[in-house]
CSV table of C-alpha atoms in Angstrom, one decimal:
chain,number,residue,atom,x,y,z
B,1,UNK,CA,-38.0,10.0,15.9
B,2,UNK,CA,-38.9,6.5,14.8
B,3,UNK,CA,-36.5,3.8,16.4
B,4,UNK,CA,-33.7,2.8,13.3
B,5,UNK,CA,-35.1,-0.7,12.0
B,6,UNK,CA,-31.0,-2.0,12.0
B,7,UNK,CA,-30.7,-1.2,15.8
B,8,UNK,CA,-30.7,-4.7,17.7
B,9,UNK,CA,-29.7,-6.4,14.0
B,10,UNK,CA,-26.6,-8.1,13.5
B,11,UNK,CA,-25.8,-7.3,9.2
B,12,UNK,CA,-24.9,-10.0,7.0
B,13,UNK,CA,-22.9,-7.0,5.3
B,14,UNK,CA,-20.6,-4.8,6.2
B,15,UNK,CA,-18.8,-1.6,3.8
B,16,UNK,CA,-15.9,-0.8,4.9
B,17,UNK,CA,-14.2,2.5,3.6
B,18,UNK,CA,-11.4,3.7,4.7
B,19,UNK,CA,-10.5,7.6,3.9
B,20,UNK,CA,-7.9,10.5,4.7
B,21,UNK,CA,-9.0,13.6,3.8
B,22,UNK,CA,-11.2,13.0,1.0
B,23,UNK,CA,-14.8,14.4,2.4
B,24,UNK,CA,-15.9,16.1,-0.7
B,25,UNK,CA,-15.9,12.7,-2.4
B,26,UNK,CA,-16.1,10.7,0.9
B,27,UNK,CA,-19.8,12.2,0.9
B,28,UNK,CA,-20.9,11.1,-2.3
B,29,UNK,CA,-19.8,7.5,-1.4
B,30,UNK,CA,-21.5,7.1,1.9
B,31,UNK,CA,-24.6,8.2,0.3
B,32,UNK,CA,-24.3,5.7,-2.8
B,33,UNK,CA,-23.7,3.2,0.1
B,34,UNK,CA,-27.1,3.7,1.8
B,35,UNK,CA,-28.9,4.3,-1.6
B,36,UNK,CA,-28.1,0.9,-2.3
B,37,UNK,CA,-28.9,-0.7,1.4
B,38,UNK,CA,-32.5,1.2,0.8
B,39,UNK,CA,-32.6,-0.9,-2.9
B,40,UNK,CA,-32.4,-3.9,-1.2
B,41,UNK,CA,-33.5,-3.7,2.8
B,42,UNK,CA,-34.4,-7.3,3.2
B,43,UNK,CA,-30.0,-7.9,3.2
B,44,UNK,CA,-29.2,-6.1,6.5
B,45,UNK,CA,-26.1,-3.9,6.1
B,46,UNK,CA,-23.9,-1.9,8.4
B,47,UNK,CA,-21.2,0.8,7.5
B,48,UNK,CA,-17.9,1.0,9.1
B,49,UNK,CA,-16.0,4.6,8.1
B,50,UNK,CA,-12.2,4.4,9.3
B,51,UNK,CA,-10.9,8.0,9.0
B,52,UNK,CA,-7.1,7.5,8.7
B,53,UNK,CA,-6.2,11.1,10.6
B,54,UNK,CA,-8.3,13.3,8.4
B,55,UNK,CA,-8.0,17.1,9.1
B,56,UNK,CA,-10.5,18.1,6.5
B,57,UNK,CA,-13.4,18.1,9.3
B,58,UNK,CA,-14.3,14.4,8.3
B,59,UNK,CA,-14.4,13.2,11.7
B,60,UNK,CA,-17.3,15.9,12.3
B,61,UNK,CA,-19.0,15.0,9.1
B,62,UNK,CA,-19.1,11.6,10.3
B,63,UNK,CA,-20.6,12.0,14.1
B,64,UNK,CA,-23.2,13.6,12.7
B,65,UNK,CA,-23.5,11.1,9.8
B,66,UNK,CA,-23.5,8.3,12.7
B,67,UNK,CA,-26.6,9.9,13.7
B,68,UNK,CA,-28.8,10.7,11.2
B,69,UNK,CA,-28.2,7.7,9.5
B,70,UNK,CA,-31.0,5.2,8.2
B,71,UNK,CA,-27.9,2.1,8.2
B,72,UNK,CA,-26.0,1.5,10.9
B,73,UNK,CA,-22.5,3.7,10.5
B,74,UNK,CA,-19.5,3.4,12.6
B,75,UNK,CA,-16.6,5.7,12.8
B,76,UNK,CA,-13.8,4.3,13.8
B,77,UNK,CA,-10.1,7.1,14.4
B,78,UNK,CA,-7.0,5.0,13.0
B,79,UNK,CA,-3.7,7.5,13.3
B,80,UNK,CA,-1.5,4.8,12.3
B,81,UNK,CA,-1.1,5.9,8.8
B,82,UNK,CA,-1.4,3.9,6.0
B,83,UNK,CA,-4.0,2.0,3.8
B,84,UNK,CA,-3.2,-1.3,5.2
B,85,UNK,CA,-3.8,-0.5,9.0
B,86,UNK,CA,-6.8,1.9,8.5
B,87,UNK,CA,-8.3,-1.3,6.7
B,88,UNK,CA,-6.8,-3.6,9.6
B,89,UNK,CA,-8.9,-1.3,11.8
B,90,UNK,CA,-12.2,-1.6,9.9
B,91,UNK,CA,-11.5,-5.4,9.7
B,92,UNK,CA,-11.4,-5.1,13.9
B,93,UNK,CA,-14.8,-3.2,14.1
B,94,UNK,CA,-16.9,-5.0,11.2
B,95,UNK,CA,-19.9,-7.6,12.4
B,96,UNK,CA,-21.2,-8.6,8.6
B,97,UNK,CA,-21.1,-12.2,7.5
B,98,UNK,CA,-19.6,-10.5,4.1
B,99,UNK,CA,-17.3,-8.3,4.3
B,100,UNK,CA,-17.3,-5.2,1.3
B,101,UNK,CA,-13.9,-2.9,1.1
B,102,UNK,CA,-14.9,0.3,-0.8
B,103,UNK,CA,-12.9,3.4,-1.5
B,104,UNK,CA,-14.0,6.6,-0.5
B,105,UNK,CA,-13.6,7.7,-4.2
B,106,UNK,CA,-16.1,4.7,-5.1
B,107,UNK,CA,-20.2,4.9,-5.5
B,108,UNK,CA,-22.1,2.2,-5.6
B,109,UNK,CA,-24.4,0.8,-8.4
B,110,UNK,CA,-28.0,0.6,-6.5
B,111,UNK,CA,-28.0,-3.2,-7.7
B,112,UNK,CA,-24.7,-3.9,-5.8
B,113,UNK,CA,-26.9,-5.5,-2.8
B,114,UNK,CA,-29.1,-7.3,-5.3
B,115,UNK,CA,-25.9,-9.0,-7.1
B,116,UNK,CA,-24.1,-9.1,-3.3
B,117,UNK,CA,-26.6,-11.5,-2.2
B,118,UNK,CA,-27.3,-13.7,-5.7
B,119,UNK,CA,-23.3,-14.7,-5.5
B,120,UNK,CA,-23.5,-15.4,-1.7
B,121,UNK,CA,-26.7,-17.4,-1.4
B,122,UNK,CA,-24.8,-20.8,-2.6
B,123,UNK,CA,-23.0,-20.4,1.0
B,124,UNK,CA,-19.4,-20.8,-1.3
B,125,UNK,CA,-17.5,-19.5,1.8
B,126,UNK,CA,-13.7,-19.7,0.7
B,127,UNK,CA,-13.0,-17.4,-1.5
B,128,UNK,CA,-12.2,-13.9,-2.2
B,129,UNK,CA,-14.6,-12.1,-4.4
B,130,UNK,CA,-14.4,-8.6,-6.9
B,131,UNK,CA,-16.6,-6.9,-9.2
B,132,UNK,CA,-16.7,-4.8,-11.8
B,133,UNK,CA,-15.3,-1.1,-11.7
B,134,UNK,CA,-16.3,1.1,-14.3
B,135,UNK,CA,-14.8,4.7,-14.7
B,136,UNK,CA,-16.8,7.0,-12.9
B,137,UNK,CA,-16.3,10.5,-14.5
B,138,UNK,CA,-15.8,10.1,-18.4
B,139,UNK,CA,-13.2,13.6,-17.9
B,140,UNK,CA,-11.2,10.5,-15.5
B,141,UNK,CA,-8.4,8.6,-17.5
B,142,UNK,CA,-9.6,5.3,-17.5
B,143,UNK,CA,-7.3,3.4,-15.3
B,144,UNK,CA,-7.6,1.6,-12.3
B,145,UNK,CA,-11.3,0.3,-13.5
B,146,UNK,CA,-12.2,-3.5,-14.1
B,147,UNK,CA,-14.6,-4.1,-17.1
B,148,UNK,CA,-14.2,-7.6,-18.1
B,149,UNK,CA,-17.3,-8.9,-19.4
B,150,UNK,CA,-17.4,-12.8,-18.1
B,151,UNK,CA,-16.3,-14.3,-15.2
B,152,UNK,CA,-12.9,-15.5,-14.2
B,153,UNK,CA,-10.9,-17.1,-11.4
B,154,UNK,CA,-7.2,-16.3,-10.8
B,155,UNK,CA,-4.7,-19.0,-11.5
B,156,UNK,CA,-1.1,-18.5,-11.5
B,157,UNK,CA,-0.7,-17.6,-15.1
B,158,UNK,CA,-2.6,-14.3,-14.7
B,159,UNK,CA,-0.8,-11.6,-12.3
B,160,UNK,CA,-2.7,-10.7,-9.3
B,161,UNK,CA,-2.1,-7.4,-9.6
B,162,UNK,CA,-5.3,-5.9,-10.4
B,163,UNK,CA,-7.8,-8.7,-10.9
B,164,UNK,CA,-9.3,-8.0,-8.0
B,165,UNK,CA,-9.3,-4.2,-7.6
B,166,UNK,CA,-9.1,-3.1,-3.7
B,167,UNK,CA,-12.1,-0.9,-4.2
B,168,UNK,CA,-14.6,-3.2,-4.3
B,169,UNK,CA,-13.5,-6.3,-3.0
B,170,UNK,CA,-16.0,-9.2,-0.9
B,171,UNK,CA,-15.1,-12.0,1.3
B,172,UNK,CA,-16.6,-13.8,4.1
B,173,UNK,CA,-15.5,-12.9,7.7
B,174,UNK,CA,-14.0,-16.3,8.0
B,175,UNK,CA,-11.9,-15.9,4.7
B,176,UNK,CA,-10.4,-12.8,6.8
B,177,UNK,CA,-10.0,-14.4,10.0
B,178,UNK,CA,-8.0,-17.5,8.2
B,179,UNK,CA,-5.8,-14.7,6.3
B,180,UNK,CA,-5.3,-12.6,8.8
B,181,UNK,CA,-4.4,-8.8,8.6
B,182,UNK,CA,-3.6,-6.8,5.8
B,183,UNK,CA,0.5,-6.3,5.7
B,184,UNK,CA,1.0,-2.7,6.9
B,185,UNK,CA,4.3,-2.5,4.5
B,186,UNK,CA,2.3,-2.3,1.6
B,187,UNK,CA,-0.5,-0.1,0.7
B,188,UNK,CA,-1.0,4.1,0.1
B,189,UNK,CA,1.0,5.7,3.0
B,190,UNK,CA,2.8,2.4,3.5
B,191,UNK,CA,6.6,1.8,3.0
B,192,UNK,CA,5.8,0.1,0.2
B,193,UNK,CA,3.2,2.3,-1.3
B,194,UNK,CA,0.8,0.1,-2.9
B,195,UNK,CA,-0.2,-3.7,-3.7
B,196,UNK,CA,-1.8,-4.7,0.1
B,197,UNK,CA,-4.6,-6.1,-1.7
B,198,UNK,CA,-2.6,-7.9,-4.2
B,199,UNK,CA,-0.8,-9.5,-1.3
B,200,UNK,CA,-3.8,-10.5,0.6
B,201,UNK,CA,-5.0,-12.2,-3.1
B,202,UNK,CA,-1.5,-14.3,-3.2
B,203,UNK,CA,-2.1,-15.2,0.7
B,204,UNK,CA,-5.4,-16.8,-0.1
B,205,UNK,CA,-4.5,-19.0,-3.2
B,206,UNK,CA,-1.4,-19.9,-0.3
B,207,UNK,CA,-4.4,-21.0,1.8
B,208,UNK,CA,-6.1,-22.8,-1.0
B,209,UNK,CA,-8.9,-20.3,-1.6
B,210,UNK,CA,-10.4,-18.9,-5.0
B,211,UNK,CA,-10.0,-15.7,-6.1
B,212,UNK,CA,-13.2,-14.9,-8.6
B,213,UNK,CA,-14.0,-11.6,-10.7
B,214,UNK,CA,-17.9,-11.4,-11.6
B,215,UNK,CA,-18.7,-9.0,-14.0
B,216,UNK,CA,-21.6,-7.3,-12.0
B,217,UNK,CA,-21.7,-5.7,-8.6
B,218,UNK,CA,-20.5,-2.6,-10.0
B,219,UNK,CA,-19.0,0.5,-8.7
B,220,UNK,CA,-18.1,3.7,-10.3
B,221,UNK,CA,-14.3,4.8,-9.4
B,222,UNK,CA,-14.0,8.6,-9.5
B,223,UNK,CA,-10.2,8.5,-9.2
B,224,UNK,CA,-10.3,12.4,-10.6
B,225,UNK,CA,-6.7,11.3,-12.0
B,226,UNK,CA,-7.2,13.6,-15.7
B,227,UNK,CA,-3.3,14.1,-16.4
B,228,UNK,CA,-0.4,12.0,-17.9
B,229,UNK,CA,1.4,12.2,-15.3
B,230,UNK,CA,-0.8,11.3,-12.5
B,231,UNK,CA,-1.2,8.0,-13.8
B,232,UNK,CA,2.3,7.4,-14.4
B,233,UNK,CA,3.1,7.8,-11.2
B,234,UNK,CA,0.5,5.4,-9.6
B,235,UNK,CA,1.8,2.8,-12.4
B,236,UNK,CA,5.1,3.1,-10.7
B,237,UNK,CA,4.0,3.0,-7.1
B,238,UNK,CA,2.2,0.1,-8.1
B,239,UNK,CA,4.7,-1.9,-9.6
B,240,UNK,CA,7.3,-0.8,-6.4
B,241,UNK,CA,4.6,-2.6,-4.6
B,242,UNK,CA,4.6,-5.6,-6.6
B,243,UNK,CA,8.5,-5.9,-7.0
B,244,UNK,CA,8.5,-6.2,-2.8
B,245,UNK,CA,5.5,-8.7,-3.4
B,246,UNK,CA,7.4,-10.8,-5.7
B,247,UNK,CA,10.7,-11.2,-2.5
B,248,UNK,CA,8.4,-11.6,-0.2
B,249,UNK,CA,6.8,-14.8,-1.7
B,250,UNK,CA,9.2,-16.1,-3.9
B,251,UNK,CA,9.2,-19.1,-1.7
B,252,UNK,CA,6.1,-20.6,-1.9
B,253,UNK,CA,4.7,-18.2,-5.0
B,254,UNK,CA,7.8,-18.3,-7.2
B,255,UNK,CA,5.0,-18.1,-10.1
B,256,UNK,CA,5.0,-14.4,-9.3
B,257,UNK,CA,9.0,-14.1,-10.8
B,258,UNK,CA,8.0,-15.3,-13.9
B,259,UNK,CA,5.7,-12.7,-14.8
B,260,UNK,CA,8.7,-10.5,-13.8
B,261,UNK,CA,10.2,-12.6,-17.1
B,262,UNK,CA,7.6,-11.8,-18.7
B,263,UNK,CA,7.6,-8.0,-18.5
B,264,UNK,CA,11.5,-7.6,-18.8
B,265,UNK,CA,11.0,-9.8,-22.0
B,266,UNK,CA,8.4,-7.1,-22.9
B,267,UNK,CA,10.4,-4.3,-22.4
B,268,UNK,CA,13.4,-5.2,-24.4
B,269,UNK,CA,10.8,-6.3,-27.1
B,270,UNK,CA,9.7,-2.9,-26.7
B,271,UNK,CA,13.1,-1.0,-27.6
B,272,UNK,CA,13.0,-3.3,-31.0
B,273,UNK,CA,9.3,-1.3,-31.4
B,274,UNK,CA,7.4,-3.4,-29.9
B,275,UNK,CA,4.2,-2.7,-28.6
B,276,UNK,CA,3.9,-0.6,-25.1
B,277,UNK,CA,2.8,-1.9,-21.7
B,278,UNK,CA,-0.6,0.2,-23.0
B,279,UNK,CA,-0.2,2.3,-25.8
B,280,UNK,CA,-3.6,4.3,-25.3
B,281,UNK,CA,-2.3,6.1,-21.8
B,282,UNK,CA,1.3,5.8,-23.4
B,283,UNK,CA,2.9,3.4,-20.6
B,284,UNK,CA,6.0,1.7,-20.9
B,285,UNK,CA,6.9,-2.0,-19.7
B,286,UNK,CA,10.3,-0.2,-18.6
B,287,UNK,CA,8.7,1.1,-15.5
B,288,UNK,CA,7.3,-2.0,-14.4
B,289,UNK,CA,11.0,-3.6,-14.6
B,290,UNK,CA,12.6,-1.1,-12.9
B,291,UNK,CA,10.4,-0.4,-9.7
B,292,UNK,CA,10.1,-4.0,-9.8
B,293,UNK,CA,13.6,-3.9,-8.3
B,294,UNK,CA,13.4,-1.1,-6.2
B,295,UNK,CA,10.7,-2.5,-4.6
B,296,UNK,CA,12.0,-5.8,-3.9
B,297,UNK,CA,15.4,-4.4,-2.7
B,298,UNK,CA,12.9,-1.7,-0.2
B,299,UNK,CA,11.7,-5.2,0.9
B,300,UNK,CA,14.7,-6.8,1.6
B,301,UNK,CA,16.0,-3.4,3.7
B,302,UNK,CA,12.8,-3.1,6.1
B,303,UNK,CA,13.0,-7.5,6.8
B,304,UNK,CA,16.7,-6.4,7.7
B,305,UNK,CA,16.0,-3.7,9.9
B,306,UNK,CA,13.6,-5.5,11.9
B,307,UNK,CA,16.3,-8.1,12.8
B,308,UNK,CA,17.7,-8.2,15.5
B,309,UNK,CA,21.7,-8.3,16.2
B,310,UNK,CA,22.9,-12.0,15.6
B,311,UNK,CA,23.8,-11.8,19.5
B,312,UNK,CA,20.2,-10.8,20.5
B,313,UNK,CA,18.9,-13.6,18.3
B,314,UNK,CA,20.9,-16.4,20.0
B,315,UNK,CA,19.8,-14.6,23.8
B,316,UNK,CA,16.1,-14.6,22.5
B,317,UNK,CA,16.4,-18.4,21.8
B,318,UNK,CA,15.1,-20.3,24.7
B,319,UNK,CA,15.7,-24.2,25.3
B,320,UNK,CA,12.3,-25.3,24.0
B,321,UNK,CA,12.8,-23.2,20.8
B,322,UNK,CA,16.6,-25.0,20.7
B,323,UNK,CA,15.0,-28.5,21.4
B,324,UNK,CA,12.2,-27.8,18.9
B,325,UNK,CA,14.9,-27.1,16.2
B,326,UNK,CA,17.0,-30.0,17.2
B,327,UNK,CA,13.8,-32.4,17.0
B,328,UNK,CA,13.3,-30.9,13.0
């Protein structure tokens, strides 16, 4: 067999897609991935697969996969559950001067390399960047998708929540380094169910970064979600998500409280008849309100339970630490 042509490369790309049982789509997107790498070969890509404890025979799919394939594909086993660490773990494994988080539910335009490198080429290196997602199956609901037309940077008057979609989100590998870690609270399979890449959006505008949506590199989201009340409840596990967002920066992002105003405003507009939160999909602004709070107060119980007795606190604290305080 003729020697790979990425063996001996290091990428300036790297996917990473993180999946838990999910082969029957999980196939579809590998091969849109290296569909699009064999568009464009000139920008050197690698794939990183994290399989989140999959019992679906993905881990076999993907040994063989690792072989066969024409771009270099790593599988990587993560059985801490949850979005957050199986995205931690691709993070740990990834060589690409750009890093490219796709879901497994995702395929990729064959012009997302093309419009990859264009945006890159100006060597902008802070910043976090999205693109557009456009609904994959037209029998899909259209939600979770991104379709804006122009391009937009994040300032505090627009929630995060959404602006940059998780699916098909780009930085360099020094925007993640200076972040850090996605928060394993948050995210699918998380305590806190959703909105880890919401948070790691509000932790770079912390860091001074941009946060840009471009209207190109597009990706097709086959969510499969066709029923009422599948989307309902993923509004609701997102806005848990971003009630525990809105505690856990309402320090230094207290911006984020006042679109919490802003939708309890709404929602009392909305008993008067006002207009819903989206009327075509039938969602109400009530929702939003209400798991708002219970995901701030979930917050507030897991930072308590990871605190230590008051009397273990005071043993932990160590003359330097006391002298340190003393000198504030």
């Amino acid at each position: 067999m003729p020697v790979p042509r990425w063996l001996g490369q290091r990428p300036e790309v790297s996917f990473i897609v993180c999946t838990r049982d999910r082969l029957a789509v999980l196939e579809a997107c590998i091969d849109s991935i290296r569909a699009a790498c064999r568009a464009h070969p000139a920008f050197a890509a690698e794939l990183v697969v994290v399989d989140n404890g999959s019992r679906d025979g993905t881990a076999k799919y993907l040994s063989a996969a690792a072989r066969t394939s024409d771009i270099a594909l790593t599988a990587v086993s993560e059985t801490r559950p949850g979005l957050a660490a199986a995205r931690n773990a691709g993070l740990a494994r990834a060589r690409g001067r750009v890093l490219v988080f796709v879901d497994d539910d995702c395929r990729l335009d064959g012009n997302y390399l093309v419009d990859l490198e264009r945006h890159y080429a100006s060597g902008e290196k802070w910043l976090i960047r999205g693109g557009r997602v456009e609904i994959g199956d037209a029998r899909d609901l259209p939600f979770t998708i991104k379709r804006c037309d122009r391009r937009e940077g994040l300032t505090q008057a627009v929630h995060p929540g959404g602006f940059v979609l998780g699916c098909n989100m780009t930085m360099h590998r020094e925007v993640a380094a200076r972040i850090g870690p996605f928060d394993e609270r948050f995210g699918a399979g998380g305590a806190l169910r959703s909105a880890e890449d919401t948070d790691y959006l509000v932790r770079a505008m912390l860091a001074g970064m941009a946060v840009e949506y471009v209207p190109d590199m597009t990706i097709f989201h086959h969510h499969g979600r066709r029923d009422r009340a599948a989307i309902d409840r993923l509004h609701r596990d997102y806005h848990f998500g971003n009630g525990a967002l809105c505690l856990k920066h309402f320090r230094r992002a207290p911006w984020l409280l006042r679109h919490f105003y802003w939708a309890a405003r709404a929602a009392l507009r909305e008993l008067a008849g006002g207009p819903r939160f989206d009327s075509d999909l039938r969602l109400s602004h009530w929702p939003i309100v209400l798991m708002n709070l219970a995901g701030a107060a979930k917050f507030a119980f897991l930072v308590l339970a990871r605190r230590p007795p008051r009397r273990a606190r005071r043993a932990q604290e160590t003359p330097e630490a006391k002298a340190e305080a003393g000198a504030r």
